[in-house]
PDB file of C-alpha atoms in Angstrom:
ATOM      1  CA  UNK A 629      13.129 -10.681 -13.383  1.00 39.00           C
ATOM      2  CA  UNK A 630      14.429  -8.721 -10.256  1.00 42.00           C
ATOM      3  CA  UNK A 631      11.564  -8.047  -8.084  1.00 43.00           C
ATOM      4  CA  UNK A 632      10.773  -6.194  -4.625  1.00 44.00           C
ATOM      5  CA  UNK A 633      10.745  -8.002  -1.141  1.00 46.00           C
ATOM      6  CA  UNK A 634       6.787  -7.302  -1.424  1.00 47.00           C
ATOM      7  CA  UNK A 635       5.226  -9.842   1.279  1.00 49.00           C
ATOM      8  CA  UNK A 636       2.026  -7.854   2.433  1.00 47.00           C
ATOM      9  CA  UNK A 637       0.271  -4.722   1.907  1.00 53.00           C
ATOM     10  CA  UNK A 638       2.568  -2.587   4.440  1.00 53.00           C
ATOM     11  CA  UNK A 639       5.494  -3.533   1.735  1.00 54.00           C
ATOM     12  CA  UNK A 640       3.728  -1.612  -1.174  1.00 59.00           C
ATOM     13  CA  UNK A 641       2.825   1.224   0.995  1.00 66.00           C
ATOM     14  CA  UNK A 642       6.764   1.578   1.998  1.00 76.00           C
ATOM     15  CA  UNK A 643       7.513   1.679  -1.780  1.00 88.00           C
ATOM     16  CA  UNK A 644       4.783   4.101  -2.817  1.00 88.00           C
ATOM     17  CA  UNK A 645       6.164   7.459  -2.293  1.00 90.00           C
ATOM     18  CA  UNK A 646       9.871   7.091  -3.835  1.00 91.00           C
ATOM     19  CA  UNK A 647      11.798   9.327  -6.532  1.00 90.00           C
ATOM     20  CA  UNK A 648      12.266   6.699  -8.547  1.00 92.00           C
ATOM     21  CA  UNK A 649       9.075   4.081  -9.032  1.00 94.00           C
ATOM     22  CA  UNK A 650      11.126   1.139  -9.836  1.00 93.00           C
ATOM     23  CA  UNK A 651      10.655  -0.300  -6.453  1.00 92.00           C
ATOM     24  CA  UNK A 652       6.804  -0.249  -6.703  1.00 93.00           C
ATOM     25  CA  UNK A 653       6.577  -1.326 -10.358  1.00 94.00           C
ATOM     26  CA  UNK A 654       8.776  -4.415 -10.074  1.00 93.00           C
ATOM     27  CA  UNK A 655       6.845  -5.366  -6.668  1.00 91.00           C
ATOM     28  CA  UNK A 656       3.525  -4.923  -8.078  1.00 93.00           C
ATOM     29  CA  UNK A 657       4.661  -6.679 -11.453  1.00 94.00           C
ATOM     30  CA  UNK A 658       5.820  -9.536  -9.216  1.00 93.00           C
ATOM     31  CA  UNK A 659       2.507 -10.119  -8.331  1.00 94.00           C
ATOM     32  CA  UNK A 660       1.141  -9.898 -11.864  1.00 95.00           C
ATOM     33  CA  UNK A 661      -0.888  -6.737 -11.233  1.00 94.00           C
ATOM     34  CA  UNK A 662      -3.741  -6.980 -13.788  1.00 94.00           C
ATOM     35  CA  UNK A 663      -6.139  -3.800 -12.375  1.00 93.00           C
ATOM     36  CA  UNK A 664      -4.858  -0.946 -14.533  1.00 95.00           C
ATOM     37  CA  UNK A 665      -5.032  -2.976 -17.527  1.00 96.00           C
ATOM     38  CA  UNK A 666      -8.459  -4.390 -17.134  1.00 93.00           C
ATOM     39  CA  UNK A 667      -9.642  -0.953 -16.152  1.00 94.00           C
ATOM     40  CA  UNK A 668      -7.882   1.336 -19.171  1.00 96.00           C
ATOM     41  CA  UNK A 669      -9.700  -0.814 -21.779  1.00 93.00           C
ATOM     42  CA  UNK A 670     -13.091  -1.072 -20.162  1.00 92.00           C
ATOM     43  CA  UNK A 671     -12.041   2.939 -19.968  1.00 94.00           C
ATOM     44  CA  UNK A 672     -11.486   3.276 -23.752  1.00 92.00           C
ATOM     45  CA  UNK A 673     -14.409   1.111 -24.832  1.00 89.00           C
ATOM     46  CA  UNK A 674     -16.608   2.759 -22.969  1.00 88.00           C
ATOM     47  CA  UNK A 675     -15.415   6.227 -24.434  1.00 92.00           C
ATOM     48  CA  UNK A 676     -17.492   6.841 -27.222  1.00 89.00           C
ATOM     49  CA  UNK A 677     -20.497   6.163 -25.258  1.00 88.00           C
ATOM     50  CA  UNK A 678     -19.718   8.354 -22.911  1.00 91.00           C
ATOM     51  CA  UNK A 679     -19.117  11.307 -24.828  1.00 92.00           C
ATOM     52  CA  UNK A 680     -23.074  10.614 -26.449  1.00 90.00           C
ATOM     53  CA  UNK A 681     -24.193  10.935 -22.922  1.00 90.00           C
ATOM     54  CA  UNK A 682     -22.293  14.024 -21.889  1.00 92.00           C
ATOM     55  CA  UNK A 683     -22.137  15.529 -25.041  1.00 92.00           C
ATOM     56  CA  UNK A 684     -18.586  16.388 -25.236  1.00 93.00           C
ATOM     57  CA  UNK A 685     -15.842  15.926 -27.360  1.00 93.00           C
ATOM     58  CA  UNK A 686     -13.146  15.851 -25.010  1.00 95.00           C
ATOM     59  CA  UNK A 687     -13.178  13.465 -22.112  1.00 97.00           C
ATOM     60  CA  UNK A 688     -11.469  14.532 -18.869  1.00 98.00           C
ATOM     61  CA  UNK A 689     -10.666  11.296 -16.310  1.00 98.00           C
ATOM     62  CA  UNK A 690      -9.603  11.774 -12.919  1.00 98.00           C
ATOM     63  CA  UNK A 691      -7.467   9.156 -11.978  1.00 98.00           C
ATOM     64  CA  UNK A 692      -7.747   8.903  -7.954  1.00 96.00           C
ATOM     65  CA  UNK A 693      -4.805   7.766  -6.273  1.00 94.00           C
ATOM     66  CA  UNK A 694      -2.693   7.479  -9.181  1.00 96.00           C
ATOM     67  CA  UNK A 695       0.554   6.948  -7.849  1.00 95.00           C
ATOM     68  CA  UNK A 696       3.316   6.847 -10.324  1.00 97.00           C
ATOM     69  CA  UNK A 697       0.619   7.098 -13.201  1.00 97.00           C
ATOM     70  CA  UNK A 698       0.379   3.821 -14.606  1.00 97.00           C
ATOM     71  CA  UNK A 699      -3.282   4.507 -15.416  1.00 98.00           C
ATOM     72  CA  UNK A 700      -2.353   7.490 -17.513  1.00 97.00           C
ATOM     73  CA  UNK A 701       0.566   6.010 -18.948  1.00 98.00           C
ATOM     74  CA  UNK A 702      -1.861   3.246 -20.325  1.00 97.00           C
ATOM     75  CA  UNK A 703      -4.492   5.796 -21.694  1.00 97.00           C
ATOM     76  CA  UNK A 704      -2.101   8.269 -23.393  1.00 95.00           C
ATOM     77  CA  UNK A 705       0.769   6.129 -24.563  1.00 97.00           C
ATOM     78  CA  UNK A 706       1.263   2.940 -26.931  1.00 96.00           C
ATOM     79  CA  UNK A 707       2.100   0.469 -24.617  1.00 97.00           C
ATOM     80  CA  UNK A 708       1.018  -2.733 -22.903  1.00 97.00           C
ATOM     81  CA  UNK A 709       0.670  -3.404 -19.316  1.00 97.00           C
ATOM     82  CA  UNK A 710       3.380  -6.072 -20.144  1.00 97.00           C
ATOM     83  CA  UNK A 711       5.444  -3.478 -22.063  1.00 97.00           C
ATOM     84  CA  UNK A 712       4.880  -1.055 -19.269  1.00 97.00           C
ATOM     85  CA  UNK A 713       6.665  -3.454 -16.306  1.00 97.00           C
ATOM     86  CA  UNK A 714       9.232  -4.792 -19.025  1.00 97.00           C
ATOM     87  CA  UNK A 715      10.797  -1.267 -19.269  1.00 96.00           C
ATOM     88  CA  UNK A 716      10.633  -0.557 -15.677  1.00 95.00           C
ATOM     89  CA  UNK A 717      12.195  -4.415 -14.885  1.00 93.00           C
ATOM     90  CA  UNK A 718      15.426  -3.537 -17.132  1.00 91.00           C
ATOM     91  CA  UNK A 719      16.356  -0.477 -16.505  1.00 81.00           C
ATOM     92  CA  UNK A 720      18.628  -0.051 -13.363  1.00 77.00           C
ATOM     93  CA  UNK A 721      17.423   2.223 -10.290  1.00 68.00           C
ATOM     94  CA  UNK A 722      21.268   3.221  -9.878  1.00 63.00           C
ATOM     95  CA  UNK A 723      21.684   4.606 -13.101  1.00 63.00           C
ATOM     96  CA  UNK A 724      22.033   8.739 -12.868  1.00 65.00           C
ATOM     97  CA  UNK A 725      20.121   9.309 -16.390  1.00 78.00           C
ATOM     98  CA  UNK A 726      17.453   6.764 -15.601  1.00 85.00           C
ATOM     99  CA  UNK A 727      14.510   9.153 -15.460  1.00 87.00           C
ATOM    100  CA  UNK A 728      16.323  10.863 -18.503  1.00 90.00           C
ATOM    101  CA  UNK A 729      15.812   7.543 -20.212  1.00 92.00           C
ATOM    102  CA  UNK A 730      12.218   6.969 -18.712  1.00 94.00           C
ATOM    103  CA  UNK A 731      11.301  10.350 -20.491  1.00 94.00           C
ATOM    104  CA  UNK A 732      12.449   9.530 -23.487  1.00 94.00           C
ATOM    105  CA  UNK A 733      11.078   5.803 -23.891  1.00 96.00           C
ATOM    106  CA  UNK A 734       7.686   7.316 -23.405  1.00 97.00           C
ATOM    107  CA  UNK A 735       7.785  10.232 -25.013  1.00 96.00           C
ATOM    108  CA  UNK A 736       8.696   7.816 -28.366  1.00 97.00           C
ATOM    109  CA  UNK A 737       5.225   5.778 -27.403  1.00 97.00           C
ATOM    110  CA  UNK A 738       2.731   9.169 -26.654  1.00 96.00           C
ATOM    111  CA  UNK A 739      -0.664   8.652 -28.138  1.00 93.00           C
ATOM    112  CA  UNK A 740      -2.102  11.809 -29.818  1.00 87.00           C
ATOM    113  CA  UNK A 741      -5.417  12.176 -27.713  1.00 84.00           C
ATOM    114  CA  UNK A 742      -6.961  15.107 -28.530  1.00 85.00           C
ATOM    115  CA  UNK A 743     -10.239  13.858 -27.116  1.00 93.00           C
ATOM    116  CA  UNK A 744      -8.816  12.502 -23.474  1.00 95.00           C
ATOM    117  CA  UNK A 745      -7.687  14.168 -20.927  1.00 97.00           C
ATOM    118  CA  UNK A 746      -6.174  12.815 -18.270  1.00 98.00           C
ATOM    119  CA  UNK A 747      -5.585  14.420 -14.255  1.00 98.00           C
ATOM    120  CA  UNK A 748      -3.969  12.376 -11.457  1.00 98.00           C
ATOM    121  CA  UNK A 749      -4.399  12.591  -7.737  1.00 97.00           C
ATOM    122  CA  UNK A 750      -3.057  11.081  -4.940  1.00 96.00           C
ATOM    123  CA  UNK A 751      -1.266  12.186  -1.767  1.00 95.00           C
ATOM    124  CA  UNK A 752       1.806  10.818  -2.480  1.00 95.00           C
ATOM    125  CA  UNK A 753       4.007  13.886  -3.817  1.00 96.00           C
ATOM    126  CA  UNK A 754       6.884  12.000  -5.004  1.00 95.00           C
ATOM    127  CA  UNK A 755       4.581   9.366  -7.053  1.00 96.00           C
ATOM    128  CA  UNK A 756       2.908  12.498  -8.691  1.00 97.00           C
ATOM    129  CA  UNK A 757       5.942  14.397  -9.253  1.00 96.00           C
ATOM    130  CA  UNK A 758       7.373  11.364 -11.135  1.00 96.00           C
ATOM    131  CA  UNK A 759       4.321  11.224 -12.966  1.00 97.00           C
ATOM    132  CA  UNK A 760       3.849  14.731 -14.281  1.00 97.00           C
ATOM    133  CA  UNK A 761       7.431  14.941 -15.159  1.00 95.00           C
ATOM    134  CA  UNK A 762       6.906  11.951 -17.690  1.00 96.00           C
ATOM    135  CA  UNK A 763       3.511  13.687 -18.486  1.00 96.00           C
ATOM    136  CA  UNK A 764       1.523  10.409 -17.680  1.00 97.00           C
ATOM    137  CA  UNK A 765      -1.072  13.294 -16.444  1.00 97.00           C
ATOM    138  CA  UNK A 766      -1.700  16.232 -18.138  1.00 96.00           C
ATOM    139  CA  UNK A 767      -2.081  17.914 -14.244  1.00 97.00           C
ATOM    140  CA  UNK A 768      -1.722  16.406 -10.953  1.00 98.00           C
ATOM    141  CA  UNK A 769      -3.052  17.064  -7.426  1.00 98.00           C
ATOM    142  CA  UNK A 770      -1.958  16.193  -3.922  1.00 98.00           C
ATOM    143  CA  UNK A 771      -4.145  16.403  -1.810  1.00 97.00           C
ATOM    144  CA  UNK A 772      -5.903  14.146   1.215  1.00 95.00           C
ATOM    145  CA  UNK A 773      -9.228  13.981   0.962  1.00 96.00           C
ATOM    146  CA  UNK A 774     -10.042  12.190   3.995  1.00 92.00           C
ATOM    147  CA  UNK A 775      -8.672  15.118   6.066  1.00 93.00           C
ATOM    148  CA  UNK A 776      -9.378  17.646   4.062  1.00 95.00           C
ATOM    149  CA  UNK A 777     -12.169  18.947   1.288  1.00 96.00           C
ATOM    150  CA  UNK A 778     -10.700  19.759  -2.175  1.00 98.00           C
ATOM    151  CA  UNK A 779      -8.404  22.611  -2.993  1.00 98.00           C
ATOM    152  CA  UNK A 780     -10.028  25.425  -4.874  1.00 98.00           C
ATOM    153  CA  UNK A 781      -7.725  24.381  -7.681  1.00 98.00           C
ATOM    154  CA  UNK A 782      -8.731  20.620  -7.642  1.00 98.00           C
ATOM    155  CA  UNK A 783     -12.402  21.896  -7.120  1.00 98.00           C
ATOM    156  CA  UNK A 784     -12.351  23.811 -10.422  1.00 98.00           C
ATOM    157  CA  UNK A 785     -11.195  21.125 -12.089  1.00 98.00           C
ATOM    158  CA  UNK A 786     -13.866  18.794 -10.799  1.00 98.00           C
ATOM    159  CA  UNK A 787     -16.262  20.923 -12.772  1.00 96.00           C
ATOM    160  CA  UNK A 788     -15.167  19.158 -15.920  1.00 96.00           C
ATOM    161  CA  UNK A 789     -14.235  15.968 -14.983  1.00 98.00           C
ATOM    162  CA  UNK A 790     -16.319  13.243 -16.728  1.00 97.00           C
ATOM    163  CA  UNK A 791     -14.839  10.124 -15.216  1.00 97.00           C
ATOM    164  CA  UNK A 792     -13.295   9.349 -11.779  1.00 97.00           C
ATOM    165  CA  UNK A 793     -11.169   5.732 -12.191  1.00 97.00           C
ATOM    166  CA  UNK A 794      -9.549   4.007  -9.091  1.00 94.00           C
ATOM    167  CA  UNK A 795      -7.508   0.919  -9.454  1.00 91.00           C
ATOM    168  CA  UNK A 796      -6.070   0.082  -6.262  1.00 80.00           C
ATOM    169  CA  UNK A 797      -7.167   2.593  -3.308  1.00 70.00           C
ATOM    170  CA  UNK A 798      -7.329   1.526   0.319  1.00 64.00           C
ATOM    171  CA  UNK A 799     -10.854   0.908   0.479  1.00 72.00           C
ATOM    172  CA  UNK A 800     -11.339   3.236   3.748  1.00 75.00           C
ATOM    173  CA  UNK A 801     -10.585   6.155   2.042  1.00 82.00           C
ATOM    174  CA  UNK A 802     -13.128   5.905  -0.898  1.00 87.00           C
ATOM    175  CA  UNK A 803     -16.295   7.042   0.805  1.00 92.00           C
ATOM    176  CA  UNK A 804     -15.218  10.813   1.879  1.00 93.00           C
ATOM    177  CA  UNK A 805     -12.961  11.129  -0.760  1.00 95.00           C
ATOM    178  CA  UNK A 806     -15.509  10.041  -3.527  1.00 95.00           C
ATOM    179  CA  UNK A 807     -18.234  12.281  -2.052  1.00 96.00           C
ATOM    180  CA  UNK A 808     -16.327  15.197  -1.477  1.00 97.00           C
ATOM    181  CA  UNK A 809     -15.327  15.238  -5.346  1.00 97.00           C
ATOM    182  CA  UNK A 810     -18.108  14.411  -6.626  1.00 97.00           C
ATOM    183  CA  UNK A 811     -20.052  17.155  -4.182  1.00 97.00           C
ATOM    184  CA  UNK A 812     -17.606  19.937  -5.777  1.00 97.00           C
ATOM    185  CA  UNK A 813     -18.296  18.854  -9.158  1.00 97.00           C
ATOM    186  CA  UNK A 814     -21.290  20.664  -9.957  1.00 93.00           C
ATOM    187  CA  UNK A 815     -23.478  19.331 -13.280  1.00 93.00           C
ATOM    188  CA  UNK A 816     -20.546  17.461 -14.206  1.00 94.00           C
ATOM    189  CA  UNK A 817     -21.656  14.558 -12.190  1.00 95.00           C
ATOM    190  CA  UNK A 818     -18.539  12.421 -13.015  1.00 97.00           C
ATOM    191  CA  UNK A 819     -19.075   8.603 -13.510  1.00 96.00           C
ATOM    192  CA  UNK A 820     -16.883   6.535 -11.178  1.00 96.00           C
ATOM    193  CA  UNK A 821     -15.134   3.472 -12.724  1.00 95.00           C
ATOM    194  CA  UNK A 822     -13.710   1.498  -9.667  1.00 93.00           C
ATOM    195  CA  UNK A 823     -12.904  -2.163  -8.312  1.00 89.00           C
ATOM    196  CA  UNK A 824     -14.001  -3.796  -5.421  1.00 82.00           C
ATOM    197  CA  UNK A 825     -11.553  -6.380  -3.065  1.00 85.00           C
ATOM    198  CA  UNK A 826     -13.461  -9.017  -1.706  1.00 86.00           C
ATOM    199  CA  UNK A 827     -11.660  -8.471   1.494  1.00 87.00           C
ATOM    200  CA  UNK A 828     -12.886  -4.844   2.066  1.00 86.00           C
ATOM    201  CA  UNK A 829     -16.574  -3.567   2.724  1.00 87.00           C
ATOM    202  CA  UNK A 830     -18.146  -1.732   0.394  1.00 86.00           C
ATOM    203  CA  UNK A 831     -20.852  -0.814   2.289  1.00 88.00           C
ATOM    204  CA  UNK A 832     -20.130   2.449   3.438  1.00 90.00           C
ATOM    205  CA  UNK A 833     -19.153   3.223  -0.311  1.00 91.00           C
ATOM    206  CA  UNK A 834     -22.275   2.158  -1.851  1.00 89.00           C
ATOM    207  CA  UNK A 835     -24.285   3.781   1.099  1.00 91.00           C
ATOM    208  CA  UNK A 836     -22.396   7.749   0.066  1.00 93.00           C
ATOM    209  CA  UNK A 837     -23.086   6.848  -3.580  1.00 94.00           C
ATOM    210  CA  UNK A 838     -26.838   5.827  -3.095  1.00 93.00           C
ATOM    211  CA  UNK A 839     -26.936   9.486  -0.826  1.00 95.00           C
ATOM    212  CA  UNK A 840     -25.352  11.098  -3.860  1.00 96.00           C
ATOM    213  CA  UNK A 841     -28.184   9.828  -5.903  1.00 95.00           C
ATOM    214  CA  UNK A 842     -25.855   7.119  -7.962  1.00 94.00           C
ATOM    215  CA  UNK A 843     -26.745   3.766  -9.217  1.00 91.00           C
ATOM    216  CA  UNK A 844     -23.706   0.897  -8.915  1.00 90.00           C
ATOM    217  CA  UNK A 845     -23.454  -1.756 -11.517  1.00 88.00           C
ATOM    218  CA  UNK A 846     -21.015  -4.632 -11.948  1.00 86.00           C
ATOM    219  CA  UNK A 847     -19.162  -4.183 -15.388  1.00 83.00           C
ATOM    220  CA  UNK A 848     -18.071  -7.428 -16.300  1.00 79.00           C
ATOM    221  CA  UNK A 849     -20.038 -10.593 -16.957  1.00 77.00           C
ATOM    222  CA  UNK A 850     -17.641 -12.382 -14.171  1.00 81.00           C
ATOM    223  CA  UNK A 851     -14.856 -11.116 -11.917  1.00 86.00           C
ATOM    224  CA  UNK A 852     -11.909 -10.757 -13.391  1.00 88.00           C
ATOM    225  CA  UNK A 853      -8.463 -11.021 -11.905  1.00 90.00           C
ATOM    226  CA  UNK A 854      -6.832  -8.478  -9.770  1.00 91.00           C
ATOM    227  CA  UNK A 855      -3.331  -9.408  -8.904  1.00 93.00           C
ATOM    228  CA  UNK A 856      -1.598 -12.652  -7.367  1.00 93.00           C
ATOM    229  CA  UNK A 857      -1.226 -13.131  -3.474  1.00 90.00           C
ATOM    230  CA  UNK A 858       1.979 -11.485  -2.198  1.00 87.00           C
ATOM    231  CA  UNK A 859       2.536 -14.010   0.390  1.00 88.00           C
ATOM    232  CA  UNK A 860       0.798 -17.176   1.937  1.00 89.00           C
ATOM    233  CA  UNK A 861       0.343 -14.982   4.689  1.00 89.00           C
ATOM    234  CA  UNK A 862      -1.615 -12.411   2.782  1.00 88.00           C
ATOM    235  CA  UNK A 863      -3.943 -15.085   1.233  1.00 90.00           C
ATOM    236  CA  UNK A 864      -4.876 -16.611   4.466  1.00 92.00           C
ATOM    237  CA  UNK A 865      -5.522 -13.040   5.849  1.00 91.00           C
ATOM    238  CA  UNK A 866      -7.727 -12.365   2.740  1.00 89.00           C
ATOM    239  CA  UNK A 867      -9.553 -15.427   2.896  1.00 92.00           C
ATOM    240  CA  UNK A 868     -10.647 -14.436   7.030  1.00 94.00           C
ATOM    241  CA  UNK A 869     -11.766 -11.151   5.625  1.00 91.00           C
ATOM    242  CA  UNK A 870     -13.645 -12.341   2.662  1.00 90.00           C
ATOM    243  CA  UNK A 871     -15.648 -14.886   4.638  1.00 92.00           C
ATOM    244  CA  UNK A 872     -16.346 -12.573   7.767  1.00 93.00           C
ATOM    245  CA  UNK A 873     -18.084 -10.038   5.303  1.00 89.00           C
ATOM    246  CA  UNK A 874     -20.069 -12.942   3.920  1.00 89.00           C
ATOM    247  CA  UNK A 875     -18.408 -13.132   0.635  1.00 87.00           C
ATOM    248  CA  UNK A 876     -17.635 -16.526  -1.131  1.00 88.00           C
ATOM    249  CA  UNK A 877     -13.531 -17.098  -0.888  1.00 88.00           C
ATOM    250  CA  UNK A 878     -13.815 -20.351  -3.580  1.00 86.00           C
ATOM    251  CA  UNK A 879     -14.984 -17.511  -5.805  1.00 83.00           C
ATOM    252  CA  UNK A 880     -13.185 -14.414  -4.590  1.00 86.00           C
ATOM    253  CA  UNK A 881      -9.774 -15.779  -4.204  1.00 89.00           C
ATOM    254  CA  UNK A 882      -8.567 -18.738  -6.584  1.00 89.00           C
ATOM    255  CA  UNK A 883      -5.600 -19.691  -8.469  1.00 90.00           C
ATOM    256  CA  UNK A 884      -3.227 -17.505  -6.271  1.00 90.00           C
ATOM    257  CA  UNK A 885      -5.437 -14.418  -7.463  1.00 92.00           C
ATOM    258  CA  UNK A 886      -7.485 -12.017  -6.164  1.00 88.00           C
ATOM    259  CA  UNK A 887     -10.833 -12.018  -8.526  1.00 90.00           C
ATOM    260  CA  UNK A 888     -12.618  -8.653  -8.514  1.00 89.00           C
ATOM    261  CA  UNK A 889     -15.609  -6.933  -9.864  1.00 86.00           C
ATOM    262  CA  UNK A 890     -14.841  -3.864 -12.116  1.00 89.00           C
ATOM    263  CA  UNK A 891     -17.845  -1.336 -10.799  1.00 91.00           C
ATOM    264  CA  UNK A 892     -19.252   1.672 -12.335  1.00 92.00           C
ATOM    265  CA  UNK A 893     -21.097   4.165 -10.645  1.00 93.00           C
ATOM    266  CA  UNK A 894     -23.398   7.033 -12.512  1.00 94.00           C
ATOM    267  CA  UNK A 895     -26.094   9.163 -11.573  1.00 95.00           C
ATOM    268  CA  UNK A 896     -29.602   7.232 -11.235  1.00 93.00           C
ATOM    269  CA  UNK A 897     -31.615   9.331 -14.060  1.00 92.00           C
ATOM    270  CA  UNK A 898     -28.448   8.699 -16.034  1.00 91.00           C
ATOM    271  CA  UNK A 899     -28.017   5.022 -15.830  1.00 87.00           C
ATOM    272  CA  UNK A 900     -32.062   5.077 -16.699  1.00 87.00           C
ATOM    273  CA  UNK A 901     -31.285   7.392 -20.024  1.00 86.00           C
ATOM    274  CA  UNK A 902     -27.956   5.899 -21.025  1.00 84.00           C
ATOM    275  CA  UNK A 903     -27.907   1.662 -20.342  1.00 81.00           C
ATOM    276  CA  UNK A 904     -24.506   0.398 -21.209  1.00 73.00           C
ATOM    277  CA  UNK A 905     -25.996  -2.977 -22.431  1.00 67.00           C
ATOM    278  CA  UNK A 906     -27.019  -1.225 -26.189  1.00 55.00           C
ATOM    279  CA  UNK A 907     -23.412  -0.003 -26.695  1.00 53.00           C
ATOM    280  CA  UNK A 908     -21.702  -3.821 -26.469  1.00 54.00           C
ATOM    281  CA  UNK A 909     -20.920  -3.119 -22.697  1.00 56.00           C
ATOM    282  CA  UNK A 910     -21.328  -5.961 -20.387  1.00 57.00           C
ATOM    283  CA  UNK A 911     -23.194  -5.152 -17.175  1.00 58.00           C
ATOM    284  CA  UNK A 912     -24.350  -7.908 -14.820  1.00 55.00           C
ATOM    285  CA  UNK A 913     -26.302  -6.244 -11.701  1.00 58.00           C
ATOM    286  CA  UNK A 914     -26.954  -3.017  -9.940  1.00 59.00           C
ATOM    287  CA  UNK A 915     -25.534  -2.884  -6.707  1.00 64.00           C
ATOM    288  CA  UNK A 916     -27.923  -2.117  -3.860  1.00 59.00           C
TER     289      UNK A 916
END
């Protein structure tokens, strides 16, 4: 398999906003990036419960920091994560017709989902443009919510968003961005499905959600594999940061992988009235 020279988080950032997604997808594939499949599978299992709780037939999902649209692709196409990565690994980046081939490949696998609308949000303009061309999202938004509030267009969309999902955003961007998104959502009060990396401090995010009267719960009985370490240097760095934050490196870092919790945040009154466990979804405990 051809891989990109990914050694640390900065290397991922360098290939995150190109006109062609292959360097990025080959890089994350080389470290066995699993969270898109984990989060999308959980979201689809939760969909019926969410429709009942929301009283809606069509659910709207906002993929926060969606990049080139991997979550949108998994949610709206008949394709596994392994098949997704295999496609981008097998097609040459220097082929002038490569994006036409991409469109043909995914068009043949598009899933008819009239009950699910997926939107994409990211600061990476080229990545969002690619995802829009491939129809991984029904609509896309290129905005930096750390620097400015949502645009009128995004604000209008938030009034119908039921779930915000995040599978790999930089932790420091989440508190402000989620606060701004939730505050303009009106009565939609979206649920938030997100990951919790052991080397990042979740305290500011949990505090913001608590101030918005949201309850945060873990959705998996045990931590799940996020991705492998890109290098020995990254492993050492993550181990040190995890220990400094009071985490247990023996639990969070094993078998060369990050191990993380999948989190679900909901308004407190919703969490009380609509517990997840009767619907076959596993919830470990609330997070204060």
